[in-house]
mmCIF file of C-alpha atoms in Angstrom:
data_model
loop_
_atom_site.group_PDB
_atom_site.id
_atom_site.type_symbol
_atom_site.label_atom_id
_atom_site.label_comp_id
_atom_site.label_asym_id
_atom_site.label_seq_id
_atom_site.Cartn_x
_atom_site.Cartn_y
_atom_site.Cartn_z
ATOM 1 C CA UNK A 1 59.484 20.989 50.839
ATOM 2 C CA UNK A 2 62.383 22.001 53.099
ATOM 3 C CA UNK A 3 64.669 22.369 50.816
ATOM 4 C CA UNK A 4 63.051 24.578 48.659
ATOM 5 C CA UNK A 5 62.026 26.642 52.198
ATOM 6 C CA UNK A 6 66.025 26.782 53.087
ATOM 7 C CA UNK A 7 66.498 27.646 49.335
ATOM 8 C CA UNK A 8 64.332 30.719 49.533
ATOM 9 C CA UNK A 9 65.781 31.871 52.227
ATOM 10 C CA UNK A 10 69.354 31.708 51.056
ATOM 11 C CA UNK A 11 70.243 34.804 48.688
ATOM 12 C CA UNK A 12 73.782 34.219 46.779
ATOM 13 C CA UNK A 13 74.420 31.613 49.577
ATOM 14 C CA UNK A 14 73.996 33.818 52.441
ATOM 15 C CA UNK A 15 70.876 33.289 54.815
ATOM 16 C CA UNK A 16 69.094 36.346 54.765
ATOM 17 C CA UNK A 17 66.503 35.592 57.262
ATOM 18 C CA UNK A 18 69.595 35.273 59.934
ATOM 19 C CA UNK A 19 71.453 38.092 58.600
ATOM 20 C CA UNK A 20 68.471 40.523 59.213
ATOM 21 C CA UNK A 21 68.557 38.579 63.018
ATOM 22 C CA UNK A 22 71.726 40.003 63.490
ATOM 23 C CA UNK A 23 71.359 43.414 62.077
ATOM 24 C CA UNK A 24 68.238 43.607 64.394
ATOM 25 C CA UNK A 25 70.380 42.367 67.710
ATOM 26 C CA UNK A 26 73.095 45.142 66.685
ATOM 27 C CA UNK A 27 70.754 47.702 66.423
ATOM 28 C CA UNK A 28 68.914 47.074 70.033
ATOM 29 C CA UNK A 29 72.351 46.500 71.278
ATOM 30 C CA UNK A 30 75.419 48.046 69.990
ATOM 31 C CA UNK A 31 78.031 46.568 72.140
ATOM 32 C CA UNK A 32 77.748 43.426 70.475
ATOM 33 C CA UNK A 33 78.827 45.613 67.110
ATOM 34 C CA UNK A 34 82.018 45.968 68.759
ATOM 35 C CA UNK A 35 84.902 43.445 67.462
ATOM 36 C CA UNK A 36 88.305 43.092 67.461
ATOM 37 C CA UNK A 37 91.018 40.893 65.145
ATOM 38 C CA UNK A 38 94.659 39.789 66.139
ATOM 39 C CA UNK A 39 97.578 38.847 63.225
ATOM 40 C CA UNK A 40 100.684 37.444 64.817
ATOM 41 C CA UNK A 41 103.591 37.773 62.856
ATOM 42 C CA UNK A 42 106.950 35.718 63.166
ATOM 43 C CA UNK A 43 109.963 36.860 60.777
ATOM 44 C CA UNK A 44 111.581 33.839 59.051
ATOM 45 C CA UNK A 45 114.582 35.199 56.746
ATOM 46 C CA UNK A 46 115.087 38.089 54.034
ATOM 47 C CA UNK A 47 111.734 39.177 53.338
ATOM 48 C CA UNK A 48 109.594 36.385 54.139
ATOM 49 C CA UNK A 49 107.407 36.861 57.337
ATOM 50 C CA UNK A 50 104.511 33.949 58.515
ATOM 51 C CA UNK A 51 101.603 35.556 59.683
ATOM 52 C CA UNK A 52 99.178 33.474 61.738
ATOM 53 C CA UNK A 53 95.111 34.576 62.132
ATOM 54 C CA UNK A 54 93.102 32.255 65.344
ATOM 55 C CA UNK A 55 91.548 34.002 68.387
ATOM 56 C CA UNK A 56 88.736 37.167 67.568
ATOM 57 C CA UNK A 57 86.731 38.726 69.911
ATOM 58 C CA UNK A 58 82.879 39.706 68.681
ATOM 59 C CA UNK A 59 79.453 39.503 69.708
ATOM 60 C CA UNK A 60 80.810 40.091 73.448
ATOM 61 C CA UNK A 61 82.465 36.108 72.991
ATOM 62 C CA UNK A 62 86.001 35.028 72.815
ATOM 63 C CA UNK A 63 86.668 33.163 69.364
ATOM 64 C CA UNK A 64 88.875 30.745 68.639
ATOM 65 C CA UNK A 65 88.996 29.014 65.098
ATOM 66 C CA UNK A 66 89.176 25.462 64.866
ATOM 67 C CA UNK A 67 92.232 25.485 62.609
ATOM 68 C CA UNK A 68 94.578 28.902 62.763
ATOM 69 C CA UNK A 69 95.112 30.680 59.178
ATOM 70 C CA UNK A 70 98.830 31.123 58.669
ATOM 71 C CA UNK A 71 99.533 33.191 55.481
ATOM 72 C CA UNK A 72 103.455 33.267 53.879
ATOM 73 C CA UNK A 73 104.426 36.560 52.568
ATOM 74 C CA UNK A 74 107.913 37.266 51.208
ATOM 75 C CA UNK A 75 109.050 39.241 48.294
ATOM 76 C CA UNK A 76 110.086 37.863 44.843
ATOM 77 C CA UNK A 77 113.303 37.885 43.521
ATOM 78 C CA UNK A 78 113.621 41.051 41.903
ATOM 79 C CA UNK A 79 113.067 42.423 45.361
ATOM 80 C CA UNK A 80 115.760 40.438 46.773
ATOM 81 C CA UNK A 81 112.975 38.013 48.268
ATOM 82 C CA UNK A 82 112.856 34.163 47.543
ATOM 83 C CA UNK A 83 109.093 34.244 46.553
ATOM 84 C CA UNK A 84 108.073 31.710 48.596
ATOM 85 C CA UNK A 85 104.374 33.677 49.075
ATOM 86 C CA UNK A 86 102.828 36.703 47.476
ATOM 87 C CA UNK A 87 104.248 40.308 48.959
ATOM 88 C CA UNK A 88 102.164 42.076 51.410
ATOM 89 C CA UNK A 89 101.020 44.810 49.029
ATOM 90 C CA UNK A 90 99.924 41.752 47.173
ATOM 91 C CA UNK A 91 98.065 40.712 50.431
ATOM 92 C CA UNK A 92 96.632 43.742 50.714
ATOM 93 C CA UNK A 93 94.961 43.541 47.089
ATOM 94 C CA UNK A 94 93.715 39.898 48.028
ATOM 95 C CA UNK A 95 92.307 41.663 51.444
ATOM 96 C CA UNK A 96 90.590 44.486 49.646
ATOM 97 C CA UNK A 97 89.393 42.305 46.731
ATOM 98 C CA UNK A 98 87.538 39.741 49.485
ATOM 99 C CA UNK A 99 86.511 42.355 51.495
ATOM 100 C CA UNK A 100 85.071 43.956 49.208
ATOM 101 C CA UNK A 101 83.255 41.115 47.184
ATOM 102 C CA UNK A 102 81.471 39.999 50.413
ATOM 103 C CA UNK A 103 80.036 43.554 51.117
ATOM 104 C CA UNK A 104 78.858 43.632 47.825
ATOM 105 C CA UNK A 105 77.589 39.791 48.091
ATOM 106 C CA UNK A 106 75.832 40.658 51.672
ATOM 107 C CA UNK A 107 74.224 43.694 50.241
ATOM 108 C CA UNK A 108 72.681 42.100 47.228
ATOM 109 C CA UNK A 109 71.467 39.087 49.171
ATOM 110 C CA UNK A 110 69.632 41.577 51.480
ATOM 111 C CA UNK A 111 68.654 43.521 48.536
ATOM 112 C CA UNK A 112 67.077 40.408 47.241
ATOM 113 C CA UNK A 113 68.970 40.424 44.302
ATOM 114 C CA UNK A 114 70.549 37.053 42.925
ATOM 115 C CA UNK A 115 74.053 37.015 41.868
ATOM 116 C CA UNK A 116 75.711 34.268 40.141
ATOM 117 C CA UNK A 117 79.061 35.592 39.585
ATOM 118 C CA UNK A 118 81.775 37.939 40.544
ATOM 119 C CA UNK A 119 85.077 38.265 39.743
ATOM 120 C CA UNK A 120 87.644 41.308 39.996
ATOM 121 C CA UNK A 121 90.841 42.162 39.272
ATOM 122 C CA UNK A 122 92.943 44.492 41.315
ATOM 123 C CA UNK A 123 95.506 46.797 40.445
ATOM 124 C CA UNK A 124 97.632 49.401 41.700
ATOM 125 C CA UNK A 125 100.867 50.808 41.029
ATOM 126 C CA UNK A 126 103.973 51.870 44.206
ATOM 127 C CA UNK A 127 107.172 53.906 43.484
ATOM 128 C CA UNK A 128 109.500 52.394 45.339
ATOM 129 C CA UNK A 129 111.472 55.706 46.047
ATOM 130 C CA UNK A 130 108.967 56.619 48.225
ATOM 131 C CA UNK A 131 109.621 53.079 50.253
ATOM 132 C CA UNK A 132 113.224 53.600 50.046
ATOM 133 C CA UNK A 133 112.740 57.422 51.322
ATOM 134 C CA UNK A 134 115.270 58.005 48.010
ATOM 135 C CA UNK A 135 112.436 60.744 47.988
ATOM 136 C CA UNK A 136 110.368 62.159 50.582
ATOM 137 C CA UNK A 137 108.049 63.432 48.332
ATOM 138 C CA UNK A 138 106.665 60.149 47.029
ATOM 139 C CA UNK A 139 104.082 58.074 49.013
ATOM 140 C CA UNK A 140 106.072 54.677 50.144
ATOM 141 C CA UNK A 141 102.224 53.183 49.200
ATOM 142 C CA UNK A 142 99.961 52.678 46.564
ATOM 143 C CA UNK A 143 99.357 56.180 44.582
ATOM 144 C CA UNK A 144 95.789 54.805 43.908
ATOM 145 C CA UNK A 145 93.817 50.909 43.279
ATOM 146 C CA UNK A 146 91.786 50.342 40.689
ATOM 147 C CA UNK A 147 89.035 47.249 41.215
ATOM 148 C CA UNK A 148 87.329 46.299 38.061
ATOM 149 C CA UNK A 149 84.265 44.139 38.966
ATOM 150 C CA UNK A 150 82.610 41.369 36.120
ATOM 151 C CA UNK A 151 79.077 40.957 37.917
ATOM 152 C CA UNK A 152 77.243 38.170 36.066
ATOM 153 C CA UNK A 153 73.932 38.959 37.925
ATOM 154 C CA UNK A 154 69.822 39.718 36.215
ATOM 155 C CA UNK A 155 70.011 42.992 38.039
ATOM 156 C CA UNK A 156 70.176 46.029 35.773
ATOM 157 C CA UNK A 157 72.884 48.252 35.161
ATOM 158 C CA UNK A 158 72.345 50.533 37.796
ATOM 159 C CA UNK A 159 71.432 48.176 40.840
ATOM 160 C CA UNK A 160 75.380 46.661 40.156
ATOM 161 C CA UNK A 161 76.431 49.990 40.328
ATOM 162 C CA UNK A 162 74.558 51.389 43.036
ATOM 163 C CA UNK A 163 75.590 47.721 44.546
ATOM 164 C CA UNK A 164 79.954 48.312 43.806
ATOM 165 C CA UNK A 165 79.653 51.736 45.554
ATOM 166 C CA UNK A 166 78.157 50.494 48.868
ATOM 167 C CA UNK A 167 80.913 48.005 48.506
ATOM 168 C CA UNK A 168 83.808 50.427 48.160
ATOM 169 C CA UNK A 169 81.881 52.646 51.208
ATOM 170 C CA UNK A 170 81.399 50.085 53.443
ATOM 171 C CA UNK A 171 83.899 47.232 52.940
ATOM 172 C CA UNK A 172 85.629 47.769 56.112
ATOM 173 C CA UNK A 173 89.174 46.723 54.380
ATOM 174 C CA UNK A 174 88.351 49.704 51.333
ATOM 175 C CA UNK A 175 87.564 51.814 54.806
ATOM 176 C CA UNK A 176 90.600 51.404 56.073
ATOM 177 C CA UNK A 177 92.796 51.711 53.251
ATOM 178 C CA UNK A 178 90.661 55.046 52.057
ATOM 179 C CA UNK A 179 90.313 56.948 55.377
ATOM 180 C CA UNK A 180 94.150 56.769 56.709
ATOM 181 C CA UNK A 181 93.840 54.399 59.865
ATOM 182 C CA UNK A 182 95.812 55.836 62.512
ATOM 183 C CA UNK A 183 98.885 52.768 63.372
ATOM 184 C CA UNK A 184 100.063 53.066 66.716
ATOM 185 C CA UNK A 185 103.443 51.671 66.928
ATOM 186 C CA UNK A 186 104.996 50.296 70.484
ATOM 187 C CA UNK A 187 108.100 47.406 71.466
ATOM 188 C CA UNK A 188 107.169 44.697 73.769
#
């Protein structure tokens, strides 16, 4: 009997019943809204940079993870790298296409409705004239990414829709790539 309770109230694997708790304690108090993430970054050789993810501060509490998240980046060859881990443009696919997934995920699961499977493939395409300033006319960034979403859900046609636009609107990753995030540069 308490399985099939727990069951209920897990949507797509998320528990709803605790995920309308929290949207309830950040509306009565929005301070507890408020978080804030920390990379650390150590430079190895060439191109290839360790970045290392532990301490987050949210909910007005100091976190620290029980086991830090250290991510390899480097470039591959043809960019003079050693590809000993996927670029960070690369990263920044892998960012958007999580991000993105588990906005659509959290929305459906409040939204009651059952998903069993997404995938999606990102792509985008970068002139590298624009990164080597061989032309200051070119963006050194992506000129656009395109997300293409497989949704193996019951839902109709239009509820995955309606569901991949709140996604794109308020994944905070597609946020911050879309609305140019101001990047305040200082030495230490």
């Amino acid at each position: 009997m308490k399985t099939k309770q727990i069951q209920k109230e897990l949507v797509n694997g998320v528990d709803v019943p605790k995920l309308t708790q929290i949207i309830d304690e950040l509306t009565q108090n929005p301070n507890l809204a408020q978080f804030h993430f920390c990379a650390k970054n150590n430079w190895v050789n060439g191109g290839e940079n360790q970045t290392t993810v532990n301490e987050f501060y949210g909910g007005s509490v100091k976190h620290v993870r029980s086991k830090p998240f250290v991510f390899t980046k480097d470039e591959p060859t043809v960019l003079l790298g050693h590809d000993q881990g996927a670029n960070p443009v690369e990263y920044a696919l892998t960012a958007l296409a999580g991000c993105v997934t588990t906005t659509l995920v959290y929305y459906a699961s409040a939204m009651n409705v059952k998903i069993n499977k997404v995938e999606s493939t990102l792509e985008g395409d970068i002139d590298l004239r624009g990164l080597l300033n061989i032309d200051e006319n070119i963006k050194a960034g992506y000129k656009s990414i395109d997300i293409k979403f497989k949704i193996d859900s019951d839902a109709s046609p239009e509820t995955l829709h309606k569901l991949m636009e709140i996604a794109k609107k308020h994944s905070p990753v597609a946020n911050t790539i879309t609305n140019a995030t101001p990047i305040n540069v200082s030495l230490a």
